[in-house]
Tab-separated table of C-alpha atoms in Angstrom:
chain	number	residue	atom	x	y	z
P	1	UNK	CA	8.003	3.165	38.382
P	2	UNK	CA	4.196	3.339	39.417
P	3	UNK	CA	2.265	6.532	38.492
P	4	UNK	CA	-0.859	6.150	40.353
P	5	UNK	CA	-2.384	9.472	38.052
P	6	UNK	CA	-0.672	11.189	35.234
P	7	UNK	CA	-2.797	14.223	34.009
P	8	UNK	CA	-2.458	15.317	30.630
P	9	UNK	CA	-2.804	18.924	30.834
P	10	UNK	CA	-2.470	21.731	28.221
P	11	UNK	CA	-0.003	23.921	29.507
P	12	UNK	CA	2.300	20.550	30.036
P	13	UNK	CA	2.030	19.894	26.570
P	14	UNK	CA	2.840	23.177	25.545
P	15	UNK	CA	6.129	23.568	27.353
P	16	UNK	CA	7.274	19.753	25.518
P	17	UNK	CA	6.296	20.755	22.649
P	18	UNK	CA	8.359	24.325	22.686
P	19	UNK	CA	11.568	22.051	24.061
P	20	UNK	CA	11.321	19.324	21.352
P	21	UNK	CA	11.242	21.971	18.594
P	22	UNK	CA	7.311	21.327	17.231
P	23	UNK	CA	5.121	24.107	18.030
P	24	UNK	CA	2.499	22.666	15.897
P	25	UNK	CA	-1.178	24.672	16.813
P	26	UNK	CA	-2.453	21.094	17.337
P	27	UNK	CA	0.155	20.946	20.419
P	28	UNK	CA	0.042	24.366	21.325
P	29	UNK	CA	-3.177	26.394	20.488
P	30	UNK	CA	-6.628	25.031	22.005
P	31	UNK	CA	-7.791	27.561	19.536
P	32	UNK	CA	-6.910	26.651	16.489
P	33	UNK	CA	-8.644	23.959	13.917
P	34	UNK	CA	-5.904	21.729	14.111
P	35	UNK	CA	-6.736	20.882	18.086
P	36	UNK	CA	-10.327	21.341	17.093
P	37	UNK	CA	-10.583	17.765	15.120
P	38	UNK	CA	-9.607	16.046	18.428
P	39	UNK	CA	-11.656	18.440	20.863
P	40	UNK	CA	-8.606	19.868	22.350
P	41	UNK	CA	-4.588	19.806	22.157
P	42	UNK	CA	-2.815	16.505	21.806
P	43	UNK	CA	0.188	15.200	22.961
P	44	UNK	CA	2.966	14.900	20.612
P	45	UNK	CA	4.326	11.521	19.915
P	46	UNK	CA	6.678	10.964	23.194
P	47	UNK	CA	4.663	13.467	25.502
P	48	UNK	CA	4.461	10.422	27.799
P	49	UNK	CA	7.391	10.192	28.802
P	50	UNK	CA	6.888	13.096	30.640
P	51	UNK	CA	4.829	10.806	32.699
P	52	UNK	CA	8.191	10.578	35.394
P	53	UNK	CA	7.111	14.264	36.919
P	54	UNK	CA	4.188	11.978	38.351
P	55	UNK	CA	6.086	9.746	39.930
P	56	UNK	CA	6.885	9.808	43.318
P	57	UNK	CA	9.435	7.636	43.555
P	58	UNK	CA	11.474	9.052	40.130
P	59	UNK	CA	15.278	8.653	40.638
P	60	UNK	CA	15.800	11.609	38.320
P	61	UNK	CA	14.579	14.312	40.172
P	62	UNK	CA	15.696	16.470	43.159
P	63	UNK	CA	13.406	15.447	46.478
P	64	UNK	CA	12.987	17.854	49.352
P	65	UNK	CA	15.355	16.065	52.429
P	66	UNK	CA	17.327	13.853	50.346
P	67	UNK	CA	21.114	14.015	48.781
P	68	UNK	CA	20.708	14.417	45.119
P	69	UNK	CA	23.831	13.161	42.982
P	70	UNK	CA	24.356	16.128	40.951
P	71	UNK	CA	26.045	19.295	41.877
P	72	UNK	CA	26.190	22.016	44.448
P	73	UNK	CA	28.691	23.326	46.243
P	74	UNK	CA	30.609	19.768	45.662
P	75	UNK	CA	30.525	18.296	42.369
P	76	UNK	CA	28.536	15.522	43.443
P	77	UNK	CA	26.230	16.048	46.324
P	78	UNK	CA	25.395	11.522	47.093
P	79	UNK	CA	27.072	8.661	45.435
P	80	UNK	CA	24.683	6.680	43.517
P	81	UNK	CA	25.582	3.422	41.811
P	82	UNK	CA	23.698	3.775	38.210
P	83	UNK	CA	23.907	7.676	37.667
P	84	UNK	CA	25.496	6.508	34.197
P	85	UNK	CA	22.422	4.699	33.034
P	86	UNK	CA	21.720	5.793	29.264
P	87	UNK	CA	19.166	5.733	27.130
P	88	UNK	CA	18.998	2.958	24.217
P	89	UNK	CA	16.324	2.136	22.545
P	90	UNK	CA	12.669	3.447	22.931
P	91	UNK	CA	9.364	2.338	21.264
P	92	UNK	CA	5.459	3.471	21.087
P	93	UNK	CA	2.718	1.433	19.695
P	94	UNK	CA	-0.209	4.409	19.648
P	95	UNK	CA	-4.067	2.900	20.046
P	96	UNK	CA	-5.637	6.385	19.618
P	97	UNK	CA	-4.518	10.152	19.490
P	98	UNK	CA	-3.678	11.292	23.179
P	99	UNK	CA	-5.904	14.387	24.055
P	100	UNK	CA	-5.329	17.152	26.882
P	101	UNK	CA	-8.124	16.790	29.697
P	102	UNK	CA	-7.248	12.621	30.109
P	103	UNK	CA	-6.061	11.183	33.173
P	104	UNK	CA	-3.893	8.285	32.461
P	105	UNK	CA	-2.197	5.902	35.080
P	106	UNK	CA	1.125	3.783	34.079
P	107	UNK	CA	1.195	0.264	34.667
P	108	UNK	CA	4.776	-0.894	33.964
P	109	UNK	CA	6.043	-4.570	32.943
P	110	UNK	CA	9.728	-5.579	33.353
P	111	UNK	CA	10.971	-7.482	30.258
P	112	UNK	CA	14.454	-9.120	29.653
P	113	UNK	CA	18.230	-7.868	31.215
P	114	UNK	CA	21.855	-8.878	28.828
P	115	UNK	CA	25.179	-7.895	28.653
P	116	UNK	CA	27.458	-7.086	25.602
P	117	UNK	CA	30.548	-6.117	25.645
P	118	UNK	CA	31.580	-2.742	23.537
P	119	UNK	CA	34.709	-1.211	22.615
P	120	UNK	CA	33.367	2.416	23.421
P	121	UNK	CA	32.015	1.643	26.480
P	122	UNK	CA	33.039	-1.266	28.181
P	123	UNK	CA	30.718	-3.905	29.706
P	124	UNK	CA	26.554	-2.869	28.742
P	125	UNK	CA	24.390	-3.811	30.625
P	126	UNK	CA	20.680	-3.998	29.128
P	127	UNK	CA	17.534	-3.426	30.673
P	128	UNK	CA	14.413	-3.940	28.984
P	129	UNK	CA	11.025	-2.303	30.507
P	130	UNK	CA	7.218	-2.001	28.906
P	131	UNK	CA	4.909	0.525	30.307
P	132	UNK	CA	1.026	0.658	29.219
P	133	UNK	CA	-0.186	4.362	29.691
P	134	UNK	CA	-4.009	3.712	30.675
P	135	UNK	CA	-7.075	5.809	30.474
P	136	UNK	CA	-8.196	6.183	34.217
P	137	UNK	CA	-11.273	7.078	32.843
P	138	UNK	CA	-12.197	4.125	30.180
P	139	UNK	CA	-9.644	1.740	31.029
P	140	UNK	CA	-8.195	2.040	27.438
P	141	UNK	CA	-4.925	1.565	26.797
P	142	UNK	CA	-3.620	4.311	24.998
P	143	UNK	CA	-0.323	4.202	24.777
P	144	UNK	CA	2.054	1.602	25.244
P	145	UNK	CA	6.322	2.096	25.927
P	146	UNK	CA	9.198	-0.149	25.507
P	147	UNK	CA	12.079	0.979	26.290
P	148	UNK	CA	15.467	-0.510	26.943
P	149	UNK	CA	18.398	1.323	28.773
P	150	UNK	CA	21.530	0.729	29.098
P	151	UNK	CA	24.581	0.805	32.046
P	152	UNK	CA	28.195	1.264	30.215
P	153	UNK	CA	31.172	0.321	32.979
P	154	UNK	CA	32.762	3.045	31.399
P	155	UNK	CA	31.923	7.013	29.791
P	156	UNK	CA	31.069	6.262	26.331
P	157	UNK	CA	33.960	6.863	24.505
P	158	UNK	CA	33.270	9.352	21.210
C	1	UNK	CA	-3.909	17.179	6.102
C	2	UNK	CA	-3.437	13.321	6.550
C	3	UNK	CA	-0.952	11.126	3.543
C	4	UNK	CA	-3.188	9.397	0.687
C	5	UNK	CA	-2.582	5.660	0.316
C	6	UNK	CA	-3.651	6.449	-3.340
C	7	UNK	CA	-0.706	8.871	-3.795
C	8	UNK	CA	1.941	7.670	-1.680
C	9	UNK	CA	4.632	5.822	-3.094
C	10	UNK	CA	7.217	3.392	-1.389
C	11	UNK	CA	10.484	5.149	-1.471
C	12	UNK	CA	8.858	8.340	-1.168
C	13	UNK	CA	11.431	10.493	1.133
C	14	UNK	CA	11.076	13.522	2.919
C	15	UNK	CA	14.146	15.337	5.207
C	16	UNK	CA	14.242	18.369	7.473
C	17	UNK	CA	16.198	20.071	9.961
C	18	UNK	CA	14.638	19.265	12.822
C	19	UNK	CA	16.371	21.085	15.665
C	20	UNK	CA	19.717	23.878	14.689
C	21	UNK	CA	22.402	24.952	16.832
C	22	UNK	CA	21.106	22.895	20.313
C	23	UNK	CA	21.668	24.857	23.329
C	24	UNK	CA	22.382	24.109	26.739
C	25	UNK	CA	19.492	25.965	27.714
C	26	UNK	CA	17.399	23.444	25.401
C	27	UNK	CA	18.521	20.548	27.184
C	28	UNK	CA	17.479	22.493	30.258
C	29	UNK	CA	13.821	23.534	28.705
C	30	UNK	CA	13.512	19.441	28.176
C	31	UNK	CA	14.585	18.877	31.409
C	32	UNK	CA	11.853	20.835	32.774
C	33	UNK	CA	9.255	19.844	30.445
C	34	UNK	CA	9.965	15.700	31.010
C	35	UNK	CA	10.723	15.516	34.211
C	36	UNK	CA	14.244	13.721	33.498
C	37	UNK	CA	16.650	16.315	35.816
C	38	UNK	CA	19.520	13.397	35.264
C	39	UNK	CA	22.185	15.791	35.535
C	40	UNK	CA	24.473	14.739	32.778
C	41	UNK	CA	22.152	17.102	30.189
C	42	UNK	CA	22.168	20.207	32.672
C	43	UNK	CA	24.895	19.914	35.093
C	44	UNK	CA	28.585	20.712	33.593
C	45	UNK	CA	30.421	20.197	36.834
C	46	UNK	CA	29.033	17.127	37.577
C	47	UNK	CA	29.367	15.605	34.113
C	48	UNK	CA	33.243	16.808	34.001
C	49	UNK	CA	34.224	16.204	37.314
C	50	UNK	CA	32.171	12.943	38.067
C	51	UNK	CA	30.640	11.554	35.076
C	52	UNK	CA	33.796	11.556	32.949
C	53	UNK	CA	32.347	13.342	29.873
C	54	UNK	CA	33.698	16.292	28.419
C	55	UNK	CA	30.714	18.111	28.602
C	56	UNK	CA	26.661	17.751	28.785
C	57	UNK	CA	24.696	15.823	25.967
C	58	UNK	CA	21.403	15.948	25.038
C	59	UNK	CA	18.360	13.403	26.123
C	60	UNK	CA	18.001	10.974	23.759
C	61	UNK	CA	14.103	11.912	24.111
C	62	UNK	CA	14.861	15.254	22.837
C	63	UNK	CA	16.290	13.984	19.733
C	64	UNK	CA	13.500	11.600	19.399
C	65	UNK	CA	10.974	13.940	20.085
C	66	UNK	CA	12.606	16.456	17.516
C	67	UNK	CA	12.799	13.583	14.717
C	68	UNK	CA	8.874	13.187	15.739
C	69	UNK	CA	8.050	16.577	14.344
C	70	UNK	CA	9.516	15.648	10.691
C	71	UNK	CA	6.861	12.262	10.919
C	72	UNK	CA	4.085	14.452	11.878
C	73	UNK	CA	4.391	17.263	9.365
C	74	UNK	CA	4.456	14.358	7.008
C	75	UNK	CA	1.682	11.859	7.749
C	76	UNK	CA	-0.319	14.706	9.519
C	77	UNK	CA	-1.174	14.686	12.848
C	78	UNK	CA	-2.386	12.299	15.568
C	79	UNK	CA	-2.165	9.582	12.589
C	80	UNK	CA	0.913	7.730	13.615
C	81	UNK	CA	0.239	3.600	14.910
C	82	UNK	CA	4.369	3.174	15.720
C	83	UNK	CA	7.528	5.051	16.413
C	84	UNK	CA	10.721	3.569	17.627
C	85	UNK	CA	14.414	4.402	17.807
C	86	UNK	CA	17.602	3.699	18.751
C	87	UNK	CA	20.280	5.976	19.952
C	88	UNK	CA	23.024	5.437	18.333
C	89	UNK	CA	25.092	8.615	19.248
C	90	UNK	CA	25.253	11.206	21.807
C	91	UNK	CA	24.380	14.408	20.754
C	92	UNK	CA	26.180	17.437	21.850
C	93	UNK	CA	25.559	21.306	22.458
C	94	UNK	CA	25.852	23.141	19.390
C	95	UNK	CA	24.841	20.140	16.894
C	96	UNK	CA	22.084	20.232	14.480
C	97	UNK	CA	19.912	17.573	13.694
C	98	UNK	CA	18.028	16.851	10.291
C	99	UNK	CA	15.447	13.835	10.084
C	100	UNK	CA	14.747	11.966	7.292
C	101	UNK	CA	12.197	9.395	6.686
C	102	UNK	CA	11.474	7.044	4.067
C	103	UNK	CA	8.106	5.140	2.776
C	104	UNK	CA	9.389	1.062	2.960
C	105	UNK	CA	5.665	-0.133	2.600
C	106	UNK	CA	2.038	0.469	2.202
C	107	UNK	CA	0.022	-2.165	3.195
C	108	UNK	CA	-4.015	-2.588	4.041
C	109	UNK	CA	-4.870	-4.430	7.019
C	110	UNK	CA	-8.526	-5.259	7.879
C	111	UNK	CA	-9.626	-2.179	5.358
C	112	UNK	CA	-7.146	0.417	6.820
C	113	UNK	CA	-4.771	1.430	5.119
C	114	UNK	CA	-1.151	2.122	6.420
C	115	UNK	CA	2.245	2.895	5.698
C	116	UNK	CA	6.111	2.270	7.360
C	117	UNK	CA	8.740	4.622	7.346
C	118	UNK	CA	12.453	4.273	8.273
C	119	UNK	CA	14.025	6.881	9.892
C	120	UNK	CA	17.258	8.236	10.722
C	121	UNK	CA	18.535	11.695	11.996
C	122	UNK	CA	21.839	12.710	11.362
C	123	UNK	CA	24.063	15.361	12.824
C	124	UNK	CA	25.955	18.473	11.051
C	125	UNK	CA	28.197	15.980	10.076
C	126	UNK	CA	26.314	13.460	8.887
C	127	UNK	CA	26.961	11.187	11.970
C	128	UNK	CA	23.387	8.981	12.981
C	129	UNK	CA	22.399	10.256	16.003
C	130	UNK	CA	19.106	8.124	16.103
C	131	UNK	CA	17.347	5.194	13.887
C	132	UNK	CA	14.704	3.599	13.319
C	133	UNK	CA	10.833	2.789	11.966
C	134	UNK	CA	7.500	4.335	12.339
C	135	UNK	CA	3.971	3.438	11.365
C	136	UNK	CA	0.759	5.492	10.070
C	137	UNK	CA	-2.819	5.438	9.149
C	138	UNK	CA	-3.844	6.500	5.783
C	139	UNK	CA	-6.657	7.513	4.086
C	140	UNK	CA	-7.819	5.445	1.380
């Protein structure tokens, strides 16, 4: 994953807020005292993971011209090795509130890959990653990511 | 209003529902918002008919970012230093999560103050969905 620019825009921020459940005026109303202390909206705690619609390369979105694995007319419309791959473990470390108007870029860092094996689903495969959201602006770091995911040779069982 | 080192006590616990009855079209609204279109939260005939599931389950980052709201309300906003989770079950259309979150420290590092929180959301039936630990800034 490279994201070259990542925006942080108000009207992003609003819609992630409404689907997480936390329509908290500091999110959602430029207007209101709440956003006021930071000199605009913020971005709630895992608004950067949103970072993946700037992505050109992200797996996990329909691209204009090329097969994409989920449905259409077929169940699957391309066969694509890692489809399963969940989600295990993710992590922030915050160095400062995150404020609509930034520009941030995402410079990611692979860390370790192991396997376990699971009775609910099969084989795991672990993959760790680390991902410092930077201010294009300042060159701050202001949020950095850890997250590990996971490929099960199996559907995870209950 | 941001927590009070002064006031808060380790052990301190606070709980709320953080998102009730989850709908498919949920999982679709976070699809939209995040930018993760992995079909097993949106599309039913792929994740019956390929995936093997019995149906679609949410993001884990929707249940994280849902457990985020209970953290915020509490320690007020833009004050958190760490959040981290695991996923330790899927969570399915129609569940209902409630967050809780526990004070397991305050501590004072170079004059700040701070405190650390577990966490844990459960579903309707008390199953963990997602764990783990956060960190915040405090006033003095």
């Amino acid at each position: 994953m490279t994201i070259e620019r990542f925006p942080v825009e108000e009207s992003h921020i609003l819609m992630f807020a409404r689907a997480i459940g936390d329509e908290n005026p500091v999110y959602t109303d430029p207007g209101s005292p709440e956003a006021a202390e930071f000199g605009g909206v913020i971005a709630p705690p895992t608004f950067t993971m949103a970072g993946m619609q700037f992505d050109p390369d992200a797996f996990l979105r329909p691209k204009l011209g090329e097969p994409w694995f989920g449905s259409a007319s077929e169940p699957s419309g391309a066969t694509i090795e890692s489809t399963g791959r969940l989600h295990a473990e993710q992590h922030f470390e915050y160095h400062r509130p995150l404020v609509a108007g930034e520009i941030l870029r995402a410079e990611e860092r692979q860390g370790e890959s192991w396997a376990k094996e699971s009775k609910r689903g099969g084989t795991l495969q672990f993959e760790e990653m680390f991902v410092d959201y930077v201010s294009v602006d300042t060159g701050d770091i202001v949020v950095t990511a850890r997250m590990v995911s996971v490929l099960p040779s199996q559907a995870v069982q209950g | 209003m941001a927590l009070s080192a002064a006031t808060l006590e380790v052990g301190a616990t606070r709980t709320e529902v953080v998102l009730e009855n989850i709908s498919r079209t949920r999982l679709v609204m976070y699809a939209g918002a995040s930018g993760d279109y992995n079909p097993l939260h949106t599309d039913e005939v792929y994740i019956t008919q390929v995936a093997g599931y019995p149906t679609v389950f949410a993001h884990g980052m929707l249940s994280m970012g849902a457990t985020g709201k209970l953290l915020t309300d509490w320690v007020g906003n833009g004050r958190l230093t760490k959040y981290g989770v695991r996923f330790v079950n899927q969570v399915w259309p129609g569940e209902t999560l409630t967050a809780t979150a526990t004070v397991e420290a305050i501590r004072e590092e170079g004059g700040v103050h701070y405190a650390d929180f577990s966490v844990t959301t459960v579903n309707q039936d008390g199953k963990p969905v997602v764990t783990g630990s956060a960190t915040a800034r405090l006033d003095a």
